[in-house]
PDB file of C-alpha atoms in Angstrom:
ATOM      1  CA  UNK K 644     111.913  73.109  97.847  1.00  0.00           C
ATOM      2  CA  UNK K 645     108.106  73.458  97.540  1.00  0.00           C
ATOM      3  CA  UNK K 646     107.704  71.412  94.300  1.00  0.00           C
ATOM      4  CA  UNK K 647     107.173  74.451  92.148  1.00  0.00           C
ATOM      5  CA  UNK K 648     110.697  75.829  90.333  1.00  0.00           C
ATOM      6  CA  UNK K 649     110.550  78.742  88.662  1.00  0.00           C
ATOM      7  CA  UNK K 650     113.435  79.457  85.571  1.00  0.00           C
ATOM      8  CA  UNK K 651     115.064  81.992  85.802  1.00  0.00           C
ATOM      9  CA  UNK K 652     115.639  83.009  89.063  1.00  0.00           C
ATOM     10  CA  UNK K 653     116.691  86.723  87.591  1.00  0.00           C
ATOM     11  CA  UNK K 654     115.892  87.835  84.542  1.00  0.00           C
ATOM     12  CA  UNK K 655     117.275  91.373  83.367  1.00  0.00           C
ATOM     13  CA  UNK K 656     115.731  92.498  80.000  1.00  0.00           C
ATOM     14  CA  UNK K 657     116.018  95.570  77.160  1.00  0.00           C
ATOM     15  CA  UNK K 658     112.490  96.839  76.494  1.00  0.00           C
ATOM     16  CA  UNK K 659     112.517  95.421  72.721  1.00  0.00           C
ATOM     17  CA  UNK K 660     113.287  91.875  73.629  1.00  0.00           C
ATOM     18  CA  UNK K 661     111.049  89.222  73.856  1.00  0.00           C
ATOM     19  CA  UNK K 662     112.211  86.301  76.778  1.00  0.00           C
ATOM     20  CA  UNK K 663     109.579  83.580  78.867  1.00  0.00           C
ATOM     21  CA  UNK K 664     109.958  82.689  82.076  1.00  0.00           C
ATOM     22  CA  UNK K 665     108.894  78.781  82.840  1.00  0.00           C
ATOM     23  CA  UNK K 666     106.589  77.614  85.707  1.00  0.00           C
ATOM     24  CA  UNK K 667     107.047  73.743  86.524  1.00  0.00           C
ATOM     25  CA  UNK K 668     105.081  71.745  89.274  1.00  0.00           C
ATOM     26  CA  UNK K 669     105.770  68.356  90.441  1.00  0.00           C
ATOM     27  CA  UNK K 670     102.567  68.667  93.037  1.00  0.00           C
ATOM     28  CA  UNK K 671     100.017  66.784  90.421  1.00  0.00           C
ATOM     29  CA  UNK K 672      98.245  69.672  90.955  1.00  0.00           C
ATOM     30  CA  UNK K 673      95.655  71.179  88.137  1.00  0.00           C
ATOM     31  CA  UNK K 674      95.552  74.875  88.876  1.00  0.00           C
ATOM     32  CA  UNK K 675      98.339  77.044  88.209  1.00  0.00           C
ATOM     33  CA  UNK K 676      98.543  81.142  88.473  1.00  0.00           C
ATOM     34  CA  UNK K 677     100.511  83.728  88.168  1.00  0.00           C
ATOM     35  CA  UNK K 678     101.178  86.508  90.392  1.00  0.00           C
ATOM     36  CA  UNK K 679     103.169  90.005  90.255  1.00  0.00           C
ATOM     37  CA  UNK K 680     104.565  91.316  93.569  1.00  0.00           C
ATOM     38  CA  UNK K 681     106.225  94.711  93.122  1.00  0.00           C
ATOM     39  CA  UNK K 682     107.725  96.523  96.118  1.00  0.00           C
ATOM     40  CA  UNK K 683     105.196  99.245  96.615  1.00  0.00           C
ATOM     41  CA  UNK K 684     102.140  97.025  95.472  1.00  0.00           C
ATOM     42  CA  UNK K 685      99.962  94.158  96.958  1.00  0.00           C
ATOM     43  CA  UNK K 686     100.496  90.558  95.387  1.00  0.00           C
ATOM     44  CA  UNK K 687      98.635  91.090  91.999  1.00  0.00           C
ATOM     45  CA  UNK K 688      96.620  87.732  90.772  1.00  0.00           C
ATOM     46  CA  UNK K 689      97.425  88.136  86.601  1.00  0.00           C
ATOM     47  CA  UNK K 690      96.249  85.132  85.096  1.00  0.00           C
ATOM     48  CA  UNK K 691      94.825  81.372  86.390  1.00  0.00           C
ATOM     49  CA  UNK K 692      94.699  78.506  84.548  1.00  0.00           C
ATOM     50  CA  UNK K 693      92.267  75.578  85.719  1.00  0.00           C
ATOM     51  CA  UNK K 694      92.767  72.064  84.123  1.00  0.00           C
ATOM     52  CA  UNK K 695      94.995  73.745  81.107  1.00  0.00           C
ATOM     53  CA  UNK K 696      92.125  76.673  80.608  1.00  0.00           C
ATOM     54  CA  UNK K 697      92.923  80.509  81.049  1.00  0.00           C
ATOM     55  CA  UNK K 698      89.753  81.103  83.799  1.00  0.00           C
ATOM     56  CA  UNK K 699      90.747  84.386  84.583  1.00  0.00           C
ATOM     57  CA  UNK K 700      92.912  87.529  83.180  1.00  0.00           C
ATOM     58  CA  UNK K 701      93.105  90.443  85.650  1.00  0.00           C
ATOM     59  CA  UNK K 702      93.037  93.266  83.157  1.00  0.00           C
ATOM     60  CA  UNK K 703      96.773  92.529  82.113  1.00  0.00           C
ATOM     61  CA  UNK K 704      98.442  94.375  79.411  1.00  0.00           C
ATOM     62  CA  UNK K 705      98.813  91.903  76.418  1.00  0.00           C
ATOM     63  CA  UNK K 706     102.686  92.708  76.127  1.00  0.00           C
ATOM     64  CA  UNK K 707     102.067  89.866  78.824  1.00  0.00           C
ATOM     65  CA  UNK K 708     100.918  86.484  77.223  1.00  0.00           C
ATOM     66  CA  UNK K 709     100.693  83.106  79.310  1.00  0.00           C
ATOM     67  CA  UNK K 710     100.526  79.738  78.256  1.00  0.00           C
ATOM     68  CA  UNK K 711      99.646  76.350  79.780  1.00  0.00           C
ATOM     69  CA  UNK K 712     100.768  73.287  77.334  1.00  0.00           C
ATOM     70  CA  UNK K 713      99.824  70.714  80.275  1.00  0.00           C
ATOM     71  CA  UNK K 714      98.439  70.302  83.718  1.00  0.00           C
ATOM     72  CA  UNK K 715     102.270  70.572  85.147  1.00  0.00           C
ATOM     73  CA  UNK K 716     104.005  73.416  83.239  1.00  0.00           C
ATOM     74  CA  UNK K 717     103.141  77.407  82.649  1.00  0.00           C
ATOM     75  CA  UNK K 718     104.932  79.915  80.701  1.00  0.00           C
ATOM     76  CA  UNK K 719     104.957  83.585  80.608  1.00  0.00           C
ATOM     77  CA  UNK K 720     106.279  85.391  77.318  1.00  0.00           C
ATOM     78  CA  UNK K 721     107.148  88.522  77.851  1.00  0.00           C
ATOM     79  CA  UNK K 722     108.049  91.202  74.880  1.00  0.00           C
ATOM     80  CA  UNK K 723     108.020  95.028  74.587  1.00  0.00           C
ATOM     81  CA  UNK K 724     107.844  95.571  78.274  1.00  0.00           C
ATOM     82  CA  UNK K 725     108.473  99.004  80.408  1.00  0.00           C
ATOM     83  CA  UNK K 726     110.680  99.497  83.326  1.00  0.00           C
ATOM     84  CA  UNK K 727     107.332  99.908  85.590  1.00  0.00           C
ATOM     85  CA  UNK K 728     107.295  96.120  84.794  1.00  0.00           C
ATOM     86  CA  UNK K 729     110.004  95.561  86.872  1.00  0.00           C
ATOM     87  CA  UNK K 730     108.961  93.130  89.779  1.00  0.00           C
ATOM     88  CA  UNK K 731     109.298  89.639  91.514  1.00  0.00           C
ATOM     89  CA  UNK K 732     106.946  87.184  89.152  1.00  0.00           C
ATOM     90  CA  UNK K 733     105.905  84.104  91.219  1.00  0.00           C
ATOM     91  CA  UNK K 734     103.947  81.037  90.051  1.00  0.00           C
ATOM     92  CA  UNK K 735     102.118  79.259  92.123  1.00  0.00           C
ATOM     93  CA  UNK K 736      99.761  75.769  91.849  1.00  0.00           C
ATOM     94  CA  UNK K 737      96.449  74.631  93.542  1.00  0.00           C
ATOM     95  CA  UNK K 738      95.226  71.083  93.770  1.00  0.00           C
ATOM     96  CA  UNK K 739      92.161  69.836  91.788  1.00  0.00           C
ATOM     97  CA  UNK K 740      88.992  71.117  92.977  1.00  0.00           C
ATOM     98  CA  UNK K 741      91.299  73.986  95.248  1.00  0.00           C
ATOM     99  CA  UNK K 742      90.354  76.757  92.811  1.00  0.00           C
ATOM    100  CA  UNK K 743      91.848  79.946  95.333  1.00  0.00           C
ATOM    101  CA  UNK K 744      92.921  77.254  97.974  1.00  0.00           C
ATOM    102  CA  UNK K 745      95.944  76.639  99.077  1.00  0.00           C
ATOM    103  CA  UNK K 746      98.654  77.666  96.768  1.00  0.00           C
ATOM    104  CA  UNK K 747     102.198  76.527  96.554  1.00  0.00           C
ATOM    105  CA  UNK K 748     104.233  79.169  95.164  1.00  0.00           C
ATOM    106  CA  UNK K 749     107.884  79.153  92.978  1.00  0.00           C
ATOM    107  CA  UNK K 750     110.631  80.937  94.155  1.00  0.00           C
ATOM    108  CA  UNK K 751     109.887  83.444  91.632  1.00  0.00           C
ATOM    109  CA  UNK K 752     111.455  85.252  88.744  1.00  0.00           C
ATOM    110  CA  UNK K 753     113.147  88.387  89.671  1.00  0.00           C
ATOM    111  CA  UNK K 754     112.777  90.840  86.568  1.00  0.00           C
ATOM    112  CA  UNK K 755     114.432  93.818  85.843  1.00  0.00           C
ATOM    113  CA  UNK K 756     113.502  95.881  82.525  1.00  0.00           C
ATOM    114  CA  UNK K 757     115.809  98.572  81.181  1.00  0.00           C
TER     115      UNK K 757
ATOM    116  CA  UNK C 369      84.874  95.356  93.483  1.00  0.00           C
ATOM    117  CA  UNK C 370      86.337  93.112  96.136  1.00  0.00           C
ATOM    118  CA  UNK C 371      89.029  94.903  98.563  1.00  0.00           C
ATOM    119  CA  UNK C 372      91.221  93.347 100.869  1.00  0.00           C
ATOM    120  CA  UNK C 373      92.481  95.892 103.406  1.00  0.00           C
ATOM    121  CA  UNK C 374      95.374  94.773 105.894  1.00  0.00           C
ATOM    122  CA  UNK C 375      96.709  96.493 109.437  1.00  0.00           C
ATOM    123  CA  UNK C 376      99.009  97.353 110.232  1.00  0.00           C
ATOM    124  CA  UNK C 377     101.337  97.992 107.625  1.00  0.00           C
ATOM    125  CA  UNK C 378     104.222  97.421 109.945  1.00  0.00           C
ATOM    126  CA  UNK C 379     104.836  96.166 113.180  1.00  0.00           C
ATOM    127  CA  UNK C 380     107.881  96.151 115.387  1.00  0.00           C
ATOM    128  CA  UNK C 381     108.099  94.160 118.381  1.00  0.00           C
ATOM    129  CA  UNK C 382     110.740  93.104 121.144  1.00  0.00           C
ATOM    130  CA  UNK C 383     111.141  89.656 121.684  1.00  0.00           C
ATOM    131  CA  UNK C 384     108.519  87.653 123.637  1.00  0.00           C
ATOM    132  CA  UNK C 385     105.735  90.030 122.623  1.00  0.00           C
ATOM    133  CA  UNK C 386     102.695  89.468 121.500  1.00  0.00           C
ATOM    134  CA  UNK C 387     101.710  90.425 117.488  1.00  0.00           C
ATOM    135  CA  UNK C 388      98.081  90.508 115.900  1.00  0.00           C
ATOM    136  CA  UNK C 389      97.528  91.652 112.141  1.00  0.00           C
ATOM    137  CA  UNK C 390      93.652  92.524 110.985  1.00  0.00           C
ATOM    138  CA  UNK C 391      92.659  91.673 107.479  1.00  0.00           C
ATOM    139  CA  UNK C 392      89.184  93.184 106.239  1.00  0.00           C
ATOM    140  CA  UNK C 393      87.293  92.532 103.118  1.00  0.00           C
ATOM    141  CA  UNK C 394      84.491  95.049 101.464  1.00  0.00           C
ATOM    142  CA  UNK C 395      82.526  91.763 100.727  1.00  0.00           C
ATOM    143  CA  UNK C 396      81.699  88.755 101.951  1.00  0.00           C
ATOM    144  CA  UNK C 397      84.016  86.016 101.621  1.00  0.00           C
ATOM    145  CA  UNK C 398      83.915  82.234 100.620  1.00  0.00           C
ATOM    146  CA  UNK C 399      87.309  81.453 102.856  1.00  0.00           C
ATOM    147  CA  UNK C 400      90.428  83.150 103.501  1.00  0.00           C
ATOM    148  CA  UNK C 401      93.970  82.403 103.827  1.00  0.00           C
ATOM    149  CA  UNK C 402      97.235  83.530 105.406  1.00  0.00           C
ATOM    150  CA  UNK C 403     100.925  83.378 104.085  1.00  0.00           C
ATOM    151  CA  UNK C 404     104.316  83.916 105.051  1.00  0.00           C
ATOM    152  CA  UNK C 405     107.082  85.553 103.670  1.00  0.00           C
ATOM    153  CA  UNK C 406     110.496  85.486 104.516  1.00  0.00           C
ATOM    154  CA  UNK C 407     112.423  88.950 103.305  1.00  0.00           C
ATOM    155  CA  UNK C 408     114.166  87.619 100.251  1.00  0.00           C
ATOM    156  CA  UNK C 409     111.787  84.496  99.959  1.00  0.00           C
ATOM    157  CA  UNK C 410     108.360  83.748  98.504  1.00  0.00           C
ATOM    158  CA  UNK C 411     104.935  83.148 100.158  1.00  0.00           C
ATOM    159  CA  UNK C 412     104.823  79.747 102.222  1.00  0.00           C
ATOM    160  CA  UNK C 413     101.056  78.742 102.867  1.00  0.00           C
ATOM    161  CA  UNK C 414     100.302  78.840 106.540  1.00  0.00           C
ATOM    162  CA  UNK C 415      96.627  77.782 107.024  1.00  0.00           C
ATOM    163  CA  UNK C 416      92.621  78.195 105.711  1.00  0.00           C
ATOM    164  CA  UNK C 417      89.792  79.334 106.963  1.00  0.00           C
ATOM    165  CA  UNK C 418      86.198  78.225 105.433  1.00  0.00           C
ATOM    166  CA  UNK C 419      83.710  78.365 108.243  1.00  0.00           C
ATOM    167  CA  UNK C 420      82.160  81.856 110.136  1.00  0.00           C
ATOM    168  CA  UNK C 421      83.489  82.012 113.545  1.00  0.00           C
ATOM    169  CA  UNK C 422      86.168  79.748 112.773  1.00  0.00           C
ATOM    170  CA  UNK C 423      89.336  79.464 114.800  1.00  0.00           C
ATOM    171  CA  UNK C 424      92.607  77.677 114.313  1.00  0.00           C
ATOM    172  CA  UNK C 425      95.771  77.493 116.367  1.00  0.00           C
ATOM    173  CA  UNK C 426      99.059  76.466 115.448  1.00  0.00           C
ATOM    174  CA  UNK C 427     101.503  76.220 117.957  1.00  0.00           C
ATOM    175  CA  UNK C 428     101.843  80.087 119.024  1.00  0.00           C
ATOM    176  CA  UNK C 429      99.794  81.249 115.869  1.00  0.00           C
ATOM    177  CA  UNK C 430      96.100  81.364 116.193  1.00  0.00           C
ATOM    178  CA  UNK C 431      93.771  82.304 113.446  1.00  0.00           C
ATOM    179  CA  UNK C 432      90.239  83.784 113.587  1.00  0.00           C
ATOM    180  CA  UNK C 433      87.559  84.254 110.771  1.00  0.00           C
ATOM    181  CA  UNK C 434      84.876  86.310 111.628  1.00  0.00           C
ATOM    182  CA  UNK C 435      81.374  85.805 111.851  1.00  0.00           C
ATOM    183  CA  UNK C 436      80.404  87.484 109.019  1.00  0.00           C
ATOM    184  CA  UNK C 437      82.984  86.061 106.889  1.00  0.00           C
ATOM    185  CA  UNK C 438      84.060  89.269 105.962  1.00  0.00           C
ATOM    186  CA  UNK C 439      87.684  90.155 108.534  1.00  0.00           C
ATOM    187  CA  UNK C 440      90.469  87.670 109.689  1.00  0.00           C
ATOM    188  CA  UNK C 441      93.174  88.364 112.363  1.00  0.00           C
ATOM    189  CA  UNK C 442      96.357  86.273 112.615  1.00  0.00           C
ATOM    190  CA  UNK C 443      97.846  86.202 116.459  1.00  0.00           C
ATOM    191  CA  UNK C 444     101.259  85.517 117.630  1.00  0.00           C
ATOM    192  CA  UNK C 445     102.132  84.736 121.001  1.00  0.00           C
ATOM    193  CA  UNK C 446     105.623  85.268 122.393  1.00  0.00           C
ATOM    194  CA  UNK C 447     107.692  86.837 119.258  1.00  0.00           C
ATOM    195  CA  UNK C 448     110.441  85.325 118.184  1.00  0.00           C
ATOM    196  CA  UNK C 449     113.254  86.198 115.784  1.00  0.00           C
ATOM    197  CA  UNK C 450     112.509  83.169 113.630  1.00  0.00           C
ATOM    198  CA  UNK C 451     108.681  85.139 113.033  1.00  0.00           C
ATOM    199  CA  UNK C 452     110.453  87.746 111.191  1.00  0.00           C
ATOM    200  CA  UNK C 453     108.390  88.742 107.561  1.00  0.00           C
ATOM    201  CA  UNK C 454     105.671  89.640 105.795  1.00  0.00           C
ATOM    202  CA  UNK C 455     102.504  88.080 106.402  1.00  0.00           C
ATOM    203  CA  UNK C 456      99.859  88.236 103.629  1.00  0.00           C
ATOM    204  CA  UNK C 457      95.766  87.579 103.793  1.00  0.00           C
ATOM    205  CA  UNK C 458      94.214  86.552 100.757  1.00  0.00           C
ATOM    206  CA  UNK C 459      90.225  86.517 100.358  1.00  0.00           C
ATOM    207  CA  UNK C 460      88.342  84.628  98.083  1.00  0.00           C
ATOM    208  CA  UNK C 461      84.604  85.372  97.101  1.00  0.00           C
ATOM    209  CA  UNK C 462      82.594  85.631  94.360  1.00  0.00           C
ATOM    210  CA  UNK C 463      85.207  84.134  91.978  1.00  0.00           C
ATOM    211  CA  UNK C 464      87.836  86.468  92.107  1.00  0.00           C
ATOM    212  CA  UNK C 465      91.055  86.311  94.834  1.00  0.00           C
ATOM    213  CA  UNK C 466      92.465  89.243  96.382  1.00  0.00           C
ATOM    214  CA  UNK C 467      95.305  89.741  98.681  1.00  0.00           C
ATOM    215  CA  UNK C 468      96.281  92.191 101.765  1.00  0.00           C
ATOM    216  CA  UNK C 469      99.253  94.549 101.545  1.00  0.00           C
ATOM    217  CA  UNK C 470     100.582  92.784 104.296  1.00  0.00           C
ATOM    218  CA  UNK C 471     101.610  93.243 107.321  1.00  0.00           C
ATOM    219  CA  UNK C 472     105.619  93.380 107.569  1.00  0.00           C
ATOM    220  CA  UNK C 473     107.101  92.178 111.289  1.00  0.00           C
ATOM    221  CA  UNK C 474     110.097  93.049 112.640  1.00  0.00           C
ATOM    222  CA  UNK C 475     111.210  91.213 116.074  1.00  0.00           C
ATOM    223  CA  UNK C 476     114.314  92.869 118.311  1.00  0.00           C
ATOM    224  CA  UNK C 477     116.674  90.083 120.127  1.00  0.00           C
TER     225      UNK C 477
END
C-alpha cells in the first residue's frame, strides 16, 4: 500500500463512452500528477497539479480532461478516446514544496479502449 | 527540449553479477531520481540526487550524479532474483520532468 489508490484497477471502454478514473492520497501531500505508461513508450508526465492548480499540460489531447476538487483527490474524465489510448494510467503525489521530487505513485488504472 | 536517454535497454544477468544502468540528459539538470518497477507493479521511489558529484549507496545499490549534473548511473552489486524489473531515471530541470525508457533487468537463479 503506498497511500495512493487508484479506482479502477481495469477499466475496458467503447470509444463513444465517457468514464473517470479517481486518484486518492492519504500522504497530506499537495502535488498530484498524472502519468501514461504504454508498453512501447517512456512514462509520459500528462498533467500536474500543485496546491489544487493545473501547472502543467504536456500537449495532451483534450478528449483527456483532469480535475483536482482538493489537495487529496484527482480525477481523469475520459470520453471519445482511440484504441492507441490504450495504456497503464498511474497517479502519483509529491509533498509540499517537492514539485518533481519524490513521487508516490497508485497502482494504476489499466485501460483498454475498443 | 529536455531528453532523457537511458542504457541499456535490457540487461540480463546470472546471479551474483554485477548490473550498472546510464541515464543521460541533453540539459542540465536540477536533480534526478531513480524508480523501480516490479513487472506487473508500479514505480516504487528508490532515492534523489540534488548535488554534482553526488553519491549514494543503499545496501548493494549505489547511485552517482555526475559532475555536470547532466548523467546518472544506478549500480548493483551481487544480482539477485529479488532485483528483477524495470528501473526508470527521471530528470528534472528547467521546470519540466522527463523520464528514461528504462532499463529492464532480468536475473538467472
Amino acid at each position: 500500500e503506498t497511500g495512493v489508490t487508484q479506482t479502477p484497477r481495469h477499466l475496458v471502454m467503447g470509444m463513444t463512452n465517457k468514464k473517470s478514473l479517481k486518484c486518492e492520497q492519504h500522504l497530506g501531500h499537495n502535488a498530484m500528477y498524472w502519468y501514461k505508461q504504454s508498453a512501447k513508450k517512456p512514462l509520459e508526465l500528462m498533467f500536474v497539479y500543485s496546491l489544487e492548480e493545473r501547472v502543467e499540460n504536456n500537449s495532451v489531447p483534450s478528449r483527456f480532461s483532469p480535475e483536482c476538487p482538493n489537495s487529496s483527490h484527482l480525477f481523469l474524465h475520459l470520453h471519445t478516446l482511440q484504441p492507441e489510448d490504450s495504456a497503464l494510467y498511474l497517479c502519483a503525489s509529491s509533498p509540499l514544496g517537492g514539485l518533481y521530487t519524490e513521487a508516490f505513485f497508485g497502482q494504476g488504472t489499466r485501460l483498454t479502449v475498443v | 527540449g529536455q531528453q532523457v536517454m537511458q542504457i541499456p535497454q535490457y540487461q540480463h544477468v546470472q546471479e551474483g553479477e554485477d548490473f550498472t544502468t546510464y541515464c543521460n540528459s541533453s540539459t542540465t539538470l536540477s536533480n534526478i531520481q531513480w524508480y523501480k518497477q516490479r513487472p506487473g507493479g508500479h514505480p516504487v521511489f528508490l532515492i534523489q540526487l540534488v548535488k554534482s558529484g553526488e553519491v549514494k549507496k543503499q545496501k548493494r545499490l549505489t547511485f552517482q550524479f555526475g559532475e555536470a549534473k547532466k548523467n546518472s548511473s544506478l549500480h548493483i552489486t551481487a544480482t539477485q532474483t529479488t532485483d528483477v524489473g524495470t528501473y526508470f531515471c527521471a530528470g528534472h530541470g528547467a521546470g519540466k520532468s522527463t523520464f528514461g525508457d528504462g532499463t529492464t533487468l532480468t536475473v538467472k537463479p
